[in-house]
């Protein structure tokens, strides 16, 4: 049975962080050592990020909170709210993003009514509350109260893949199933000033965003399939457990993102791809760059550099990942869906200026996509998709062109 993605939509909160301005704020904190100050400048400047989005409206010089909790613009000081304070904000602000992305995905799928949705899968690793985001979506969109609800929590940056894989399994088990998958992350809730290199790196990379998709094997008049879900695989690298982790502290969640992570990926990416590519005999022995599209989770610039170098991919094949990183930062689980949307919004290969790209597109007459994401463990999730059609009229071309709201720190 063939399972399709029928819509894929994204959402971000209204406050934008300009990377250079955020760098200056973090570099000016009084507790930094001389080395810490240099690390802030290096991490922010080398991240290949221009803008990110945050649900913390307080992170703007123009907003004067009576009792600031995250940032005091009068003094320029970053504050250290408790985990409870941060999580309370998550419950309110993440709900908005979950609902917005979910509603956009449903609206973008003509022929699907909210009462057609049989399963709902929500994903987040940046906060907890219950009744949770799955409940909030059911109530806000008016889904059937009997919809089957599942929440994947605290898995990290790769969690969109288990969600899509679960959706595919539901649809294969029930041909009438319609699954709504929604990932939403508020990583910026957990940024803090520190001299610790991992914490500084997290502050330079992480951001907020959400993405949602409709998955079904059902034929839907008026809703052409965008993407065919072909295969998924999971690999744990033999090393890296201590290099990437996500812990809960007294002042928010604490990211461990060691500088050795890109080297681990460099050493093990070939082996991690083998189980996936062996699922399709047409890809065996094919140079990696001959797979037309690569939807790589942009965990950071150095990770993308290592993947590109090891797989000998072209600069063009890295554009969706690099542009997502540049315009949105690392939004944990939602990020790879932003990259996939970028690819879906590209013109069909036959119409593109570089139509001389490799011809590997045998599956369903479409364009193959190899996708991957990395997370704690070190876990490598991979997927094969087939892009089935050109973007809708009026889509405007690519993800990342949304008008920027009022700048934070400005």
Coordinates of C-alpha atoms in Angstrom, one line a residue:
X1 CA 0.0 0.0 0.0
X2 CA 1.3 3.4 -0.9
X3 CA 1.1 6.2 1.7
X4 CA 1.2 9.9 0.7
X5 CA 1.8 13.2 2.3
X6 CA -1.0 15.5 1.1
X7 CA 0.0 18.8 2.7
X8 CA 3.0 20.2 4.6
X9 CA 2.8 23.6 6.3
X10 CA 5.0 25.6 8.7
X11 CA 4.6 28.3 11.3
X12 CA 6.8 30.5 13.4
X13 CA 6.2 32.9 16.3
X14 CA 6.1 36.6 15.5
X15 CA 9.4 37.8 17.2
X16 CA 12.5 37.6 15.1
X17 CA 16.1 37.3 16.4
X18 CA 18.7 38.9 14.3
X19 CA 21.9 36.8 14.8
X20 CA 24.4 39.7 15.0
X21 CA 22.2 41.6 17.5
X22 CA 21.7 38.5 19.7
X23 CA 25.4 37.9 19.6
X24 CA 26.1 41.3 20.9
X25 CA 23.7 40.9 23.8
X26 CA 25.1 37.5 24.8
X27 CA 28.7 38.8 24.5
X28 CA 28.0 41.7 26.8
X29 CA 26.9 39.6 29.8
X30 CA 28.9 40.4 32.9
X31 CA 29.6 36.8 34.0
X32 CA 31.5 35.8 30.9
X33 CA 35.2 35.1 31.0
X34 CA 37.5 36.3 28.3
X35 CA 37.4 32.8 26.7
X36 CA 33.6 32.8 27.0
X37 CA 33.3 36.1 25.2
X38 CA 35.5 34.8 22.4
X39 CA 33.4 31.6 22.2
X40 CA 30.2 33.7 21.9
X41 CA 31.6 35.6 19.0
X42 CA 32.9 32.5 17.3
X43 CA 29.8 30.4 17.8
X44 CA 27.3 33.1 16.7
X45 CA 29.4 34.3 13.7
X46 CA 30.2 30.8 12.4
X47 CA 26.6 29.4 12.7
X48 CA 25.6 30.5 9.2
X49 CA 22.4 31.9 10.6
X50 CA 20.9 35.3 9.8
X51 CA 17.6 35.2 11.6
X52 CA 15.7 33.0 14.0
X53 CA 12.3 33.2 15.6
X54 CA 11.3 33.1 19.3
X55 CA 8.0 32.8 21.2
X56 CA 9.6 34.9 24.0
X57 CA 8.3 38.4 23.1
X58 CA 10.4 39.7 26.0
X59 CA 13.5 39.2 23.9
X60 CA 13.2 42.6 22.2
X61 CA 14.5 46.0 23.3
X62 CA 11.2 47.6 22.3
X63 CA 9.1 45.5 24.8
X64 CA 9.3 46.8 28.3
X65 CA 8.0 44.1 30.7
X66 CA 7.2 45.4 34.2
X67 CA 8.8 42.3 35.8
X68 CA 11.2 40.9 33.1
X69 CA 11.9 37.2 33.4
X70 CA 14.2 36.5 30.4
X71 CA 15.8 39.8 29.4
X72 CA 15.9 43.2 31.0
X73 CA 16.4 45.8 28.2
X74 CA 17.1 48.5 30.7
X75 CA 20.2 46.8 31.9
X76 CA 20.9 44.5 28.9
X77 CA 21.0 41.5 31.3
X78 CA 19.9 38.0 30.4
X79 CA 18.0 36.5 33.3
X80 CA 17.6 32.9 34.5
X81 CA 14.0 32.0 35.1
X82 CA 13.2 28.6 36.6
X83 CA 12.3 25.5 34.6
X84 CA 8.7 26.0 35.9
X85 CA 8.5 29.6 34.5
X86 CA 9.9 28.4 31.2
X87 CA 7.5 25.4 31.0
X88 CA 4.5 27.6 31.9
X89 CA 5.3 29.8 28.8
X90 CA 5.7 26.6 26.7
X91 CA 2.2 25.5 27.6
X92 CA 0.7 28.8 26.4
X93 CA 2.9 29.6 23.4
X94 CA 3.5 26.1 22.1
X95 CA -0.2 25.5 22.0
X96 CA -0.6 28.5 19.6
X97 CA 2.1 27.1 17.2
X98 CA 0.7 23.6 17.3
X99 CA -2.8 24.9 16.5
X100 CA -1.6 27.3 13.8
X101 CA 0.5 24.7 12.0
X102 CA -2.2 22.0 12.3
X103 CA -4.9 24.4 10.9
X104 CA -2.7 25.4 8.0
X105 CA -2.0 21.8 7.1
X106 CA -5.8 20.9 7.1
X107 CA -6.7 24.0 5.1
X108 CA -4.0 23.2 2.5
X109 CA -5.6 19.8 1.9
X110 CA -8.8 20.2 -0.1
X111 CA -11.1 17.3 0.2
X112 CA -10.2 16.6 3.8
X113 CA -12.6 17.7 6.5
X114 CA -11.4 17.9 10.1
X115 CA -13.8 15.0 11.0
X116 CA -11.9 12.8 8.5
X117 CA -8.8 12.8 10.6
X118 CA -8.5 9.5 12.4
X119 CA -5.1 9.8 14.1
X120 CA -3.2 12.7 15.5
X121 CA 0.6 12.6 16.3
X122 CA 2.2 15.5 18.1
X123 CA 5.9 16.0 18.7
X124 CA 7.9 18.2 21.0
X125 CA 11.0 18.0 23.2
X126 CA 11.0 21.5 24.7
X127 CA 8.2 21.3 27.2
X128 CA 5.5 19.3 28.9
X129 CA 1.9 19.8 29.9
X130 CA -1.3 17.7 30.1
X131 CA -3.9 17.9 28.7
X132 CA -1.3 18.4 26.1
X133 CA -0.9 19.7 22.6
X134 CA -2.8 16.8 21.1
X135 CA -5.8 17.8 23.3
X136 CA -5.5 21.5 22.4
X137 CA -5.5 20.7 18.6
X138 CA -8.6 18.5 18.9
X139 CA -10.5 21.2 20.7
X140 CA -9.3 24.1 18.6
X141 CA -9.8 22.5 15.2
X142 CA -13.0 20.6 16.2
X143 CA -11.6 17.1 15.4
X144 CA -13.6 14.1 16.3
X145 CA -13.2 13.6 20.1
X146 CA -12.6 9.9 19.4
X147 CA -9.5 10.6 17.2
X148 CA -6.6 8.4 18.2
X149 CA -3.9 10.7 19.8
X150 CA -0.2 10.0 20.3
X151 CA 2.5 12.3 21.6
X152 CA 6.2 11.8 21.0
X153 CA 8.0 13.7 23.7
X154 CA 11.7 14.5 24.5
X155 CA 13.2 12.6 21.5
X156 CA 15.1 15.6 20.1
X157 CA 15.9 16.8 16.6
X158 CA 15.1 13.5 14.8
X159 CA 11.6 13.0 16.2
X160 CA 9.7 14.0 13.0
X161 CA 10.8 10.7 11.4
X162 CA 9.3 8.4 14.1
X163 CA 6.1 10.5 13.8
X164 CA 6.0 10.1 10.0
X165 CA 6.9 6.4 10.3
X166 CA 4.0 5.9 12.8
X167 CA 1.7 7.8 10.4
X168 CA 2.7 5.5 7.6
X169 CA 2.1 2.4 9.7
X170 CA -1.4 3.6 10.7
X171 CA -2.3 4.2 7.1
X172 CA -1.0 0.8 6.1
X173 CA -3.0 -0.9 8.8
X174 CA -6.2 1.1 7.9
X175 CA -6.6 2.2 4.3
X176 CA -9.1 4.8 5.4
X177 CA -6.9 6.4 8.0
X178 CA -6.0 10.1 7.8
X179 CA -3.2 11.1 10.1
X180 CA -2.3 14.7 11.2
X181 CA 1.3 15.0 12.3
X182 CA 2.4 18.2 14.1
X183 CA 5.9 19.1 15.4
X184 CA 6.3 22.3 17.5
X185 CA 9.4 23.4 19.4
X186 CA 10.2 26.4 21.6
X187 CA 14.0 25.9 21.9
X188 CA 14.6 29.6 22.7
X189 CA 12.9 29.1 26.1
X190 CA 16.0 27.3 27.3
X191 CA 18.8 29.6 26.1
X192 CA 20.9 31.1 28.8
X193 CA 24.2 33.0 29.3
X194 CA 27.1 30.7 30.3
X195 CA 30.8 30.1 29.8
X196 CA 30.1 26.5 28.9
X197 CA 30.8 25.8 25.2
X198 CA 27.8 23.5 24.7
X199 CA 25.4 26.1 26.2
X200 CA 26.9 28.9 24.1
X201 CA 26.5 26.8 21.0
X202 CA 22.9 26.1 21.8
X203 CA 22.2 29.8 22.3
X204 CA 23.7 30.5 18.9
X205 CA 21.7 27.8 17.0
X206 CA 18.3 27.1 18.5
X207 CA 15.0 28.7 17.6
X208 CA 11.3 28.2 17.6
X209 CA 9.0 26.8 14.9
X210 CA 6.3 24.3 14.0
X211 CA 5.4 22.1 11.0
X212 CA 2.4 19.9 10.2
X213 CA 1.4 17.4 7.6
X214 CA -1.5 15.3 6.5
X215 CA -0.7 11.7 5.7
X216 CA -3.0 9.2 4.1
X217 CA -3.3 6.3 1.6
X218 CA -6.8 7.3 0.8
X219 CA -7.7 8.7 -2.6
X220 CA -8.8 12.3 -2.1
X221 CA -10.3 14.2 -5.1
X222 CA -8.9 17.7 -5.4
X223 CA -5.9 17.0 -3.2
X224 CA -2.9 15.7 -5.3
X225 CA -0.3 13.9 -3.4
X226 CA 2.9 15.9 -2.7
X227 CA 5.2 13.2 -1.4
X228 CA 5.3 9.4 -1.4
X229 CA 6.6 7.9 1.9
X230 CA 8.8 5.1 0.8
X231 CA 11.1 3.8 3.5
X232 CA 12.4 4.7 7.0
X233 CA 15.4 3.4 9.0
X234 CA 17.0 4.0 12.4
X235 CA 20.7 3.6 13.3
X236 CA 22.5 4.1 16.5
X237 CA 26.2 5.1 16.1
X238 CA 28.6 3.0 18.2
X239 CA 29.9 6.2 19.9
X240 CA 28.3 9.5 20.8
X241 CA 26.1 8.9 23.8
X242 CA 27.8 11.6 25.8
X243 CA 28.3 14.0 22.9
X244 CA 24.6 14.8 22.2
X245 CA 22.0 14.8 25.0
X246 CA 19.0 16.8 26.3
X247 CA 18.7 17.1 30.1
X248 CA 16.3 18.9 32.5
X249 CA 18.0 21.4 34.9
X250 CA 16.7 23.8 37.5
X251 CA 16.9 26.7 35.0
X252 CA 15.5 25.1 31.9
X253 CA 16.5 22.2 29.7
X254 CA 20.2 21.7 29.1
X255 CA 21.6 20.8 25.7
X256 CA 24.8 18.8 25.3
X257 CA 26.1 19.4 21.8
X258 CA 29.7 18.4 21.9
X259 CA 32.1 19.7 19.2
X260 CA 32.9 16.1 18.4
X261 CA 29.4 15.5 17.0
X262 CA 30.3 16.5 13.4
X263 CA 33.2 14.1 13.5
X264 CA 31.0 11.2 14.7
X265 CA 28.6 11.9 11.8
X266 CA 31.5 12.1 9.4
X267 CA 32.7 8.7 10.5
X268 CA 29.4 6.9 10.5
X269 CA 27.1 8.6 8.0
X270 CA 28.0 6.1 5.2
X271 CA 27.1 3.1 7.5
X272 CA 23.9 4.9 8.7
X273 CA 22.7 5.2 5.1
X274 CA 23.3 1.6 4.1
X275 CA 20.2 0.1 5.6
X276 CA 18.0 2.7 4.0
X277 CA 19.4 2.7 0.5
X278 CA 19.5 -1.1 0.4
X279 CA 15.7 -1.0 0.5
X280 CA 15.7 0.2 -3.1
X281 CA 17.7 -1.8 -5.6
X282 CA 17.8 1.1 -8.0
X283 CA 19.9 3.0 -5.5
X284 CA 22.5 0.3 -4.8
X285 CA 25.9 1.4 -5.8
X286 CA 24.6 4.8 -7.1
X287 CA 26.8 7.8 -6.2
X288 CA 25.1 9.8 -3.4
X289 CA 24.9 12.9 -5.5
X290 CA 22.9 11.0 -8.1
X291 CA 19.9 11.0 -5.7
X292 CA 18.4 14.3 -6.8
X293 CA 17.3 15.8 -3.4
X294 CA 18.8 15.7 0.1
X295 CA 16.7 16.9 3.0
X296 CA 19.3 17.0 5.8
X297 CA 18.4 18.3 9.3
X298 CA 20.7 21.4 9.7
X299 CA 21.8 20.6 13.2
X300 CA 24.6 23.2 12.6
X301 CA 26.8 24.5 9.8
X302 CA 29.7 22.1 10.6
X303 CA 27.3 19.1 10.5
X304 CA 26.1 20.1 7.0
X305 CA 29.7 20.6 5.9
X306 CA 30.7 17.1 7.1
X307 CA 27.7 15.5 5.4
X308 CA 28.3 17.3 2.1
X309 CA 32.0 16.4 2.1
X310 CA 31.6 12.8 3.1
X311 CA 28.7 12.1 0.6
X312 CA 30.3 14.4 -2.1
X313 CA 27.0 16.3 -2.6
X314 CA 26.8 19.4 -4.7
X315 CA 26.3 22.9 -3.3
X316 CA 22.8 22.9 -4.9
X317 CA 21.8 19.8 -3.0
X318 CA 22.6 21.5 0.3
X319 CA 20.7 24.7 -0.5
X320 CA 17.4 23.6 1.2
X321 CA 19.2 22.7 4.4
X322 CA 21.5 25.7 4.5
X323 CA 18.7 28.1 3.6
X324 CA 16.5 26.7 6.4
X325 CA 19.4 27.1 8.8
X326 CA 20.1 30.6 7.6
X327 CA 16.5 31.9 7.9
X328 CA 15.2 29.9 10.8
X329 CA 18.0 28.3 12.8
X330 CA 17.7 24.9 14.4
X331 CA 14.1 24.3 15.5
X332 CA 14.8 20.7 16.7
X333 CA 12.1 18.2 15.4
X334 CA 10.3 20.7 13.1
X335 CA 13.4 21.7 11.2
X336 CA 13.7 18.8 8.7
X337 CA 10.1 19.4 7.8
X338 CA 11.0 23.0 6.9
X339 CA 13.7 21.5 4.7
X340 CA 11.3 19.1 3.0
X341 CA 8.9 22.0 2.4
X342 CA 11.7 23.9 0.7
X343 CA 12.2 20.9 -1.6
X344 CA 8.5 20.5 -2.3
X345 CA 8.3 24.2 -3.2
X346 CA 11.1 23.9 -5.8
X347 CA 10.0 23.9 -9.5
X348 CA 9.8 20.4 -11.0
X349 CA 13.1 19.2 -12.3
X350 CA 11.9 19.2 -15.9
X351 CA 11.2 22.9 -15.6
X352 CA 14.2 23.9 -13.6
X353 CA 17.2 25.8 -15.1
X354 CA 19.5 23.0 -14.0
X355 CA 17.4 20.2 -15.5
X356 CA 20.6 18.3 -16.3
X357 CA 20.5 16.9 -12.7
X358 CA 21.1 13.1 -12.3
X359 CA 18.2 10.9 -13.5
X360 CA 17.5 8.6 -10.5
X361 CA 13.8 9.3 -10.4
X362 CA 12.3 6.0 -11.2
X363 CA 9.9 5.7 -8.2
X364 CA 6.4 6.7 -9.1
X365 CA 7.7 8.9 -11.9
X366 CA 8.9 11.5 -9.4
X367 CA 12.0 12.9 -7.9
X368 CA 13.8 11.0 -5.1
X369 CA 14.5 12.6 -1.8
X370 CA 16.9 11.1 0.8
X371 CA 16.4 12.7 4.2
X372 CA 18.2 12.4 7.5
X373 CA 18.2 13.8 11.0
X374 CA 20.5 13.4 14.1
X375 CA 19.7 13.4 17.8
X376 CA 20.7 12.1 21.2
X377 CA 22.3 8.8 21.4
X378 CA 23.8 9.5 18.8
X379 CA 20.7 8.5 16.7
X380 CA 20.6 8.8 12.9
X381 CA 17.1 8.7 11.4
X382 CA 16.9 8.3 7.6
X383 CA 14.0 8.3 5.1
X384 CA 13.4 7.9 1.4
X385 CA 10.6 9.9 -0.2
X386 CA 9.5 10.6 -3.7
X387 CA 8.4 14.1 -4.7
X388 CA 5.4 13.7 -6.9
X389 CA 4.5 17.1 -8.4
X390 CA 5.5 20.7 -8.8
X391 CA 4.4 23.3 -6.2
X392 CA 0.9 24.8 -6.3
X393 CA 0.3 28.0 -8.3
X394 CA 1.1 30.9 -6.1
X395 CA 3.3 29.1 -3.7
X396 CA 6.1 31.6 -4.4
X397 CA 9.0 29.2 -4.8
X398 CA 10.7 28.4 -1.5
X399 CA 10.4 28.2 2.2
X400 CA 12.0 31.0 4.1
X401 CA 10.7 34.1 2.3
X402 CA 8.2 35.2 4.9
X403 CA 8.3 38.8 5.8
X404 CA 10.3 39.4 9.0
X405 CA 8.4 40.9 12.0
X406 CA 9.8 43.4 14.4
X407 CA 13.4 42.5 15.2
X408 CA 14.3 41.3 18.7
X409 CA 17.1 43.2 20.5
X410 CA 16.5 46.2 18.2

